Amino acid sequence: LFWALVYSYCGVCACIAGLRLLWSIGRRPGETFRWVVRENPPACLNDPSLGTHCYVRIKDSGLRFHYVAAGERGKPLMLLLHGFPEFWYSWRHQLREFKSEYRVVALDLRGYGETDAPPHKENYKLDCLIADIKDILESLGYNKCVLIGHDWGGMIAWLVAICYPEMVTKLIVVNFPHPSVFTEYILRHPSQLIKSGYYFFFQMPWFPEFMFTLNDFKVLKSLFTSQATGIGRKGCRLTAEDIEAYLYVFSQPGALTGPINHYRTIFSCLPLQHHEVIMPTLLLWGERDAFMEVEMAEITRIYVKNHFRLTILSEASHWLQQDQPDIVNKLIWTFLKEETKRKRE
């Protein structure tokens, strides 16, 4: 019954996407299939104020990971995990902000950007993604870190904190609830099921990637800029160069398959068991999130068996750390210093 529901909803999402495709072809046939591969990265991706581009190869998997690091070596590690469809650049404001006291590392997750992308979807199961973070931490010469994740990176951050609590001193998650809250809530609330329709759409081979390329990646641009899903009018809107940075990464041939493969194995991992988080945790949430209902944020509290702080920003979108960077950075500083003071007392 579970898989019947999954694939039924997958079929519904495919039909809707097919209708949109036909509508686009009917309106602008010449523009629909235009796909421009950006040959050169925009200057913002090589901005020295953001840090240094580095690579590390993991022994067990053999994969090479790309990351951008700011701050002196030897300082406490702050590891940043991005969401979909993003890459290390979504943490640009945090790289600049926290490098004064931390070794800040913004990672390209498995399959994203310049990180290696295994071809088979089985290589993107949650246990592989969790192991990546553990192995990267060790390869960087650390045994613990402040772990921050947004969206899908938030899902991974929760699971790393659950599976390897000794490696996470403090957990900060942006716009993603505890995984158990998410799986329980989505089954009981049709509105969230609809908002998470892309999880089901992504189960199909090749078609989701194809839909993203239409009209020169119109869907990708719209995610960050439209009134429905983008950064709100009171937020820090992306510049034309920021948008080009995303288009440069995701317009490369095959660049979308790895990121979407993250979702193609998720249903084989459900239902997730209830797990407790034992380290101090900060959950930040943009109330105008078009993909996640805010009610899940408060429910998350029951799974954190330590100090838990929840802050909901009423005018912020799903892209919170890019939308309200100054407020987000201030809230993170307050949480980090508050916990340090709490330990001393």
Short mmCIF file of C-alpha atoms in Angstrom, two decimals:
data_model
loop_
_atom_site.label_atom_id
_atom_site.label_comp_id
_atom_site.label_asym_id
_atom_site.label_seq_id
_atom_site.Cartn_x
_atom_site.Cartn_y
_atom_site.Cartn_z
CA LEU A 1 0.00 0.00 0.00
CA PHE A 2 2.85 2.37 0.88
CA TRP A 3 4.57 1.94 -2.47
CA ALA A 4 1.24 2.10 -4.31
CA LEU A 5 0.65 5.51 -2.74
CA VAL A 6 4.19 6.67 -3.55
CA TYR A 7 4.00 5.74 -7.21
CA SER A 8 0.42 6.95 -7.59
CA TYR A 9 1.40 10.38 -6.38
CA CYS A 10 4.52 10.19 -8.54
CA GLY A 11 2.22 9.63 -11.54
CA VAL A 12 0.06 12.61 -10.59
CA CYS A 13 3.13 14.85 -10.35
CA ALA A 14 4.37 13.56 -13.71
CA CYS A 15 1.03 14.37 -15.35
CA ILE A 16 1.09 17.91 -13.96
CA ALA A 17 4.67 18.39 -15.19
CA GLY A 18 3.70 17.01 -18.60
CA LEU A 19 0.83 19.48 -18.91
CA ARG A 20 3.15 22.34 -18.02
CA LEU A 21 5.58 21.14 -20.68
CA LEU A 22 2.85 21.07 -23.34
CA TRP A 23 1.68 24.54 -22.30
CA SER A 24 5.22 25.89 -22.60
CA ILE A 25 5.69 24.31 -26.03
CA GLY A 26 2.37 25.77 -27.18
CA ARG A 27 3.25 29.28 -26.02
CA ARG A 28 6.95 29.52 -26.87
CA PRO A 29 8.18 26.47 -28.79
CA GLY A 30 11.48 28.09 -29.69
CA GLU A 31 12.32 29.04 -26.11
CA THR A 32 11.14 25.86 -24.38
CA PHE A 33 14.16 23.71 -25.21
CA ARG A 34 16.81 26.41 -24.94
CA TRP A 35 19.65 25.31 -22.65
CA VAL A 36 22.77 27.45 -22.30
CA VAL A 37 25.78 25.83 -20.65
CA ARG A 38 27.74 28.50 -18.79
CA GLU A 39 31.38 28.06 -19.73
CA ASN A 40 33.01 30.38 -17.19
CA PRO A 41 32.18 30.90 -13.51
CA PRO A 42 31.06 34.35 -12.41
CA ALA A 43 33.58 36.34 -10.39
CA CYS A 44 31.64 35.88 -7.14
CA LEU A 45 32.57 32.19 -7.02
CA ASN A 46 36.24 33.12 -6.76
CA ASP A 47 35.81 35.97 -4.32
CA PRO A 48 38.81 35.67 -1.94
CA SER A 49 36.77 37.09 0.96
CA LEU A 50 34.73 33.87 0.96
CA GLY A 51 37.72 31.63 1.56
CA THR A 52 39.86 29.11 -0.28
CA HIS A 53 38.69 26.37 -2.64
CA CYS A 54 39.93 23.00 -1.38
CA TYR A 55 39.49 19.30 -2.12
CA VAL A 56 39.66 16.19 0.00
CA ARG A 57 39.47 12.56 -1.10
CA ILE A 58 37.71 10.13 1.22
CA LYS A 59 39.52 6.82 1.63
CA ASP A 60 36.53 4.51 2.10
CA SER A 61 34.39 5.76 -0.79
CA GLY A 62 37.21 7.10 -2.94
CA LEU A 63 35.15 10.20 -3.71
CA ARG A 64 36.71 13.64 -3.99
CA PHE A 65 34.82 16.40 -2.18
CA HIS A 66 35.04 20.10 -2.91
CA TYR A 67 34.67 22.69 -0.18
CA VAL A 68 35.41 26.33 0.52
CA ALA A 69 37.18 27.07 3.80
CA ALA A 70 37.57 30.36 5.63
CA GLY A 71 39.29 31.08 8.93
CA GLU A 72 42.55 29.83 10.35
CA ARG A 73 43.39 26.15 10.59
CA GLY A 74 43.27 24.91 14.15
CA LYS A 75 40.29 26.98 15.15
CA PRO A 76 37.10 25.08 16.08
CA LEU A 77 35.40 23.66 13.02
CA MET A 78 32.05 24.90 11.75
CA LEU A 79 30.75 22.60 9.00
CA LEU A 80 28.00 23.88 6.68
CA LEU A 81 25.68 21.58 4.69
CA HIS A 82 23.58 23.13 1.92
CA GLY A 83 20.16 22.15 0.61
CA PHE A 84 18.58 21.60 -2.83
CA PRO A 85 19.12 23.07 -5.39
CA GLU A 86 22.10 24.82 -3.85
CA PHE A 87 25.83 24.35 -3.32
CA TRP A 88 28.55 25.80 -1.09
CA TYR A 89 27.82 29.37 -2.27
CA SER A 90 24.52 29.50 -0.36
CA TRP A 91 26.64 29.91 2.80
CA ARG A 92 28.61 32.94 1.52
CA HIS A 93 27.28 35.24 4.25
CA GLN A 94 28.22 32.76 6.98
CA LEU A 95 31.69 32.13 5.55
CA ARG A 96 32.48 35.81 5.92
CA GLU A 97 30.81 36.16 9.32
CA PHE A 98 32.17 33.27 11.38
CA LYS A 99 35.73 32.97 10.08
CA SER A 100 36.95 35.25 12.86
CA GLU A 101 36.47 32.53 15.49
CA TYR A 102 35.98 29.31 13.49
CA ARG A 103 37.47 27.30 10.69
CA VAL A 104 34.35 27.54 8.51
CA VAL A 105 33.93 24.84 5.85
CA ALA A 106 31.09 25.04 3.30
CA LEU A 107 30.85 21.68 1.58
CA ASP A 108 29.54 20.62 -1.81
CA LEU A 109 27.57 17.51 -0.89
CA ARG A 110 27.98 14.24 -2.76
CA GLY A 111 26.86 14.76 -6.37
CA TYR A 112 26.85 18.56 -6.20
CA GLY A 113 29.09 21.11 -7.90
CA GLU A 114 32.73 20.07 -8.05
CA THR A 115 32.27 17.11 -5.70
CA ASP A 116 32.29 13.68 -7.35
CA ALA A 117 28.90 12.31 -8.42
CA PRO A 118 28.56 8.50 -8.38
CA PRO A 119 26.31 7.38 -11.26
CA HIS A 120 23.93 5.01 -9.42
CA LYS A 121 21.13 6.19 -7.17
CA GLU A 122 22.04 3.51 -4.59
CA ASN A 123 25.16 5.57 -3.88
CA TYR A 124 22.96 8.33 -2.43
CA LYS A 125 21.26 6.44 0.37
CA LEU A 126 21.11 8.23 3.69
CA ASP A 127 23.71 6.00 5.33
CA CYS A 128 26.21 6.97 2.58
CA LEU A 129 25.49 10.67 3.07
CA ILE A 130 25.88 10.39 6.84
CA ALA A 131 29.16 8.49 6.45
CA ASP A 132 30.44 11.22 4.11
CA ILE A 133 30.19 13.83 6.86
CA LYS A 134 31.93 11.59 9.41
CA ASP A 135 34.75 10.80 6.97
CA ILE A 136 35.18 14.41 5.88
CA LEU A 137 35.42 15.56 9.48
CA GLU A 138 38.19 13.06 10.13
CA SER A 139 39.96 13.91 6.86
CA LEU A 140 40.01 17.56 7.86
CA GLY A 141 41.80 16.58 11.06
CA TYR A 142 38.90 17.18 13.47
CA ASN A 143 36.93 14.91 15.77
CA LYS A 144 34.06 17.32 16.47
CA CYS A 145 32.38 20.39 15.01
CA VAL A 146 29.54 22.85 15.13
CA LEU A 147 27.24 21.38 12.47
CA ILE A 148 24.86 23.58 10.48
CA GLY A 149 22.47 22.34 7.81
CA HIS A 150 19.75 23.86 5.65
CA ASP A 151 16.89 22.05 3.89
CA TRP A 152 18.21 18.63 2.72
CA GLY A 153 21.50 19.48 4.41
CA GLY A 154 19.39 19.92 7.54
CA MET A 155 18.08 16.38 7.17
CA ILE A 156 21.66 15.11 6.95
CA ALA A 157 22.71 17.26 9.91
CA TRP A 158 19.95 15.82 12.11
CA LEU A 159 20.96 12.26 11.20
CA VAL A 160 24.69 12.89 11.76
CA ALA A 161 23.87 14.33 15.18
CA ILE A 162 21.79 11.23 15.98
CA CYS A 163 24.27 8.65 14.68
CA TYR A 164 27.52 10.34 15.76
CA PRO A 165 26.63 12.56 18.75
CA GLU A 166 30.24 12.63 19.94
CA MET A 167 31.20 14.48 16.74
CA VAL A 168 28.68 17.32 17.05
CA THR A 169 29.18 19.85 19.84
CA LYS A 170 26.27 22.04 18.76
CA LEU A 171 23.62 21.49 16.11
CA ILE A 172 22.02 24.29 14.10
CA VAL A 173 19.35 23.47 11.53
CA VAL A 174 17.65 25.89 9.15
CA ASN A 175 14.15 25.15 7.82
CA PHE A 176 14.04 21.39 8.29
CA PRO A 177 12.38 19.56 11.18
CA HIS A 178 13.58 16.44 12.95
CA PRO A 179 13.27 13.62 10.35
CA SER A 180 10.75 11.72 12.47
CA VAL A 181 8.56 14.81 12.72
CA PHE A 182 8.70 15.23 8.95
CA THR A 183 7.74 11.64 8.12
CA GLU A 184 4.90 11.55 10.65
CA TYR A 185 3.56 14.99 9.78
CA ILE A 186 3.51 14.46 6.02
CA LEU A 187 1.38 11.31 6.40
CA ARG A 188 -1.21 13.15 8.50
CA HIS A 189 -1.37 16.49 6.69
CA PRO A 190 -2.30 16.50 2.97
CA SER A 191 -1.22 20.14 2.68
CA GLN A 192 2.38 19.18 3.51
CA LEU A 193 2.13 16.18 1.19
CA ILE A 194 1.29 18.55 -1.65
CA LYS A 195 4.14 20.92 -0.73
CA SER A 196 6.51 17.93 -0.76
CA GLY A 197 5.29 16.77 -4.15
CA TYR A 198 8.78 17.18 -5.61
CA TYR A 199 9.96 14.26 -3.43
CA PHE A 200 7.62 12.05 -5.44
CA PHE A 201 8.28 13.70 -8.80
CA PHE A 202 12.00 13.09 -8.34
CA GLN A 203 11.44 9.32 -8.17
CA MET A 204 11.23 9.20 -11.98
CA PRO A 205 14.38 8.74 -14.06
CA TRP A 206 15.67 11.62 -16.28
CA PHE A 207 12.33 13.50 -16.57
CA PRO A 208 12.89 15.78 -13.50
CA GLU A 209 16.33 16.77 -14.81
CA PHE A 210 14.80 17.50 -18.22
CA MET A 211 12.09 19.71 -16.71
CA PHE A 212 14.71 21.79 -14.90
CA THR A 213 16.53 22.55 -18.17
CA LEU A 214 13.46 23.96 -19.97
CA ASN A 215 13.49 27.64 -20.91
CA ASP A 216 17.14 27.84 -19.88
CA PHE A 217 16.53 26.68 -16.30
CA LYS A 218 13.47 28.84 -15.70
CA VAL A 219 12.39 26.59 -12.80
CA LEU A 220 15.73 27.08 -11.04
CA LYS A 221 15.55 30.86 -11.41
CA SER A 222 11.94 30.89 -10.26
CA LEU A 223 12.70 28.95 -7.07
CA PHE A 224 14.85 31.82 -5.80
CA THR A 225 13.05 34.82 -7.31
CA SER A 226 9.31 34.13 -7.72
CA GLN A 227 6.71 35.59 -5.40
CA ALA A 228 5.52 32.09 -4.41
CA THR A 229 8.79 30.37 -3.54
CA GLY A 230 11.56 32.97 -3.70
CA ILE A 231 13.07 35.39 -1.24
CA GLY A 232 10.43 37.84 -0.04
CA ARG A 233 10.30 41.58 -0.63
CA LYS A 234 11.84 42.26 2.80
CA GLY A 235 14.66 39.80 2.22
CA CYS A 236 18.15 40.11 0.78
CA ARG A 237 17.34 39.29 -2.83
CA LEU A 238 19.86 37.46 -4.98
CA THR A 239 21.80 39.61 -7.41
CA ALA A 240 22.06 38.80 -11.11
CA GLU A 241 25.58 37.50 -10.41
CA ASP A 242 24.27 35.24 -7.62
CA ILE A 243 21.74 33.74 -10.02
CA GLU A 244 24.48 33.22 -12.60
CA ALA A 245 26.50 31.34 -9.99
CA TYR A 246 23.66 28.83 -9.59
CA LEU A 247 23.13 28.61 -13.35
CA TYR A 248 26.85 28.04 -13.90
CA VAL A 249 26.86 25.04 -11.55
CA PHE A 250 23.57 23.41 -12.56
CA SER A 251 23.73 24.07 -16.30
CA GLN A 252 26.69 21.73 -16.72
CA PRO A 253 25.76 18.41 -18.42
CA GLY A 254 24.68 15.87 -15.80
CA ALA A 255 24.92 18.37 -12.94
CA LEU A 256 21.33 17.80 -11.78
CA THR A 257 21.34 14.01 -11.63
CA GLY A 258 23.46 13.71 -8.47
CA PRO A 259 21.38 16.24 -6.50
CA ILE A 260 18.09 14.64 -7.53
CA ASN A 261 19.47 11.17 -6.76
CA HIS A 262 19.55 12.23 -3.10
CA TYR A 263 15.75 12.06 -3.18
CA ARG A 264 15.43 8.89 -5.25
CA THR A 265 16.35 6.64 -2.33
CA ILE A 266 14.47 8.42 0.45
CA PHE A 267 11.36 6.21 0.45
CA SER A 268 13.42 3.06 0.89
CA CYS A 269 14.63 4.55 4.19
CA LEU A 270 11.14 5.23 5.55
CA PRO A 271 9.69 5.15 8.06
CA LEU A 272 12.57 6.51 10.11
CA GLN A 273 12.71 5.42 13.72
CA HIS A 274 12.31 7.97 16.49
CA HIS A 275 15.72 9.17 17.56
CA GLU A 276 16.79 11.56 20.28
CA VAL A 277 19.22 14.43 19.82
CA ILE A 278 21.40 14.96 22.88
CA MET A 279 23.43 18.10 22.05
CA PRO A 280 22.32 21.76 22.33
CA THR A 281 20.22 22.55 19.27
CA LEU A 282 19.10 25.70 17.50
CA LEU A 283 16.30 25.51 14.93
CA LEU A 284 15.79 28.55 12.70
CA TRP A 285 12.69 28.80 10.53
CA GLY A 286 11.39 31.18 7.89
CA GLU A 287 7.63 31.31 8.37
CA ARG A 288 6.99 32.05 4.69
CA ASP A 289 8.60 28.75 3.67
CA ALA A 290 6.75 27.51 0.59
CA PHE A 291 7.90 23.91 1.10
CA MET A 292 7.74 23.25 4.86
CA GLU A 293 4.85 24.04 7.21
CA VAL A 294 5.90 25.93 10.29
CA GLU A 295 3.94 23.65 12.66
CA MET A 296 6.68 21.03 12.30
CA ALA A 297 9.21 23.35 13.92
CA GLU A 298 7.55 23.35 17.35
CA ILE A 299 6.92 19.58 17.32
CA THR A 300 10.66 19.03 16.82
CA ARG A 301 11.21 20.11 20.43
CA ILE A 302 10.15 16.71 21.81
CA TYR A 303 13.10 14.92 20.19
CA VAL A 304 15.84 17.18 21.58
CA LYS A 305 16.96 16.04 25.05
CA ASN A 306 19.11 19.07 25.71
CA HIS A 307 18.84 22.83 25.46
CA PHE A 308 16.59 23.62 22.46
CA ARG A 309 16.00 27.05 21.00
CA LEU A 310 13.49 27.72 18.22
CA THR A 311 13.32 31.05 16.41
CA ILE A 312 10.72 31.68 13.71
CA LEU A 313 11.23 34.69 11.43
CA SER A 314 7.86 35.88 10.22
CA GLU A 315 8.99 37.68 7.04
CA ALA A 316 11.56 35.12 5.91
CA SER A 317 11.40 32.50 3.16
CA HIS A 318 12.73 28.96 2.81
CA TRP A 319 16.15 30.34 1.81
CA LEU A 320 16.64 31.75 5.28
CA GLN A 321 20.42 32.13 5.54
CA GLN A 322 20.44 33.99 2.21
CA ASP A 323 17.16 35.81 2.83
CA GLN A 324 17.96 37.29 6.27
CA PRO A 325 21.74 36.79 6.67
CA ASP A 326 22.32 39.50 9.28
CA ILE A 327 19.55 38.24 11.56
CA VAL A 328 20.52 34.59 11.07
CA ASN A 329 24.17 35.31 11.84
CA LYS A 330 23.23 37.23 14.97
CA LEU A 331 20.99 34.39 16.18
CA ILE A 332 23.76 31.85 15.59
CA TRP A 333 26.30 33.99 17.49
CA THR A 334 23.88 34.35 20.39
CA PHE A 335 23.30 30.60 20.53
CA LEU A 336 27.01 29.73 20.36
CA LYS A 337 28.02 32.24 23.04
CA GLU A 338 25.04 31.38 25.21
CA GLU A 339 26.03 27.72 25.20
CA THR A 340 29.66 28.56 25.99
CA LYS A 341 28.52 30.66 28.95
CA ARG A 342 26.14 27.90 30.06
CA LYS A 343 28.99 25.37 30.13
CA ARG A 344 31.22 27.67 32.21
CA GLU A 345 28.46 28.17 34.76
#
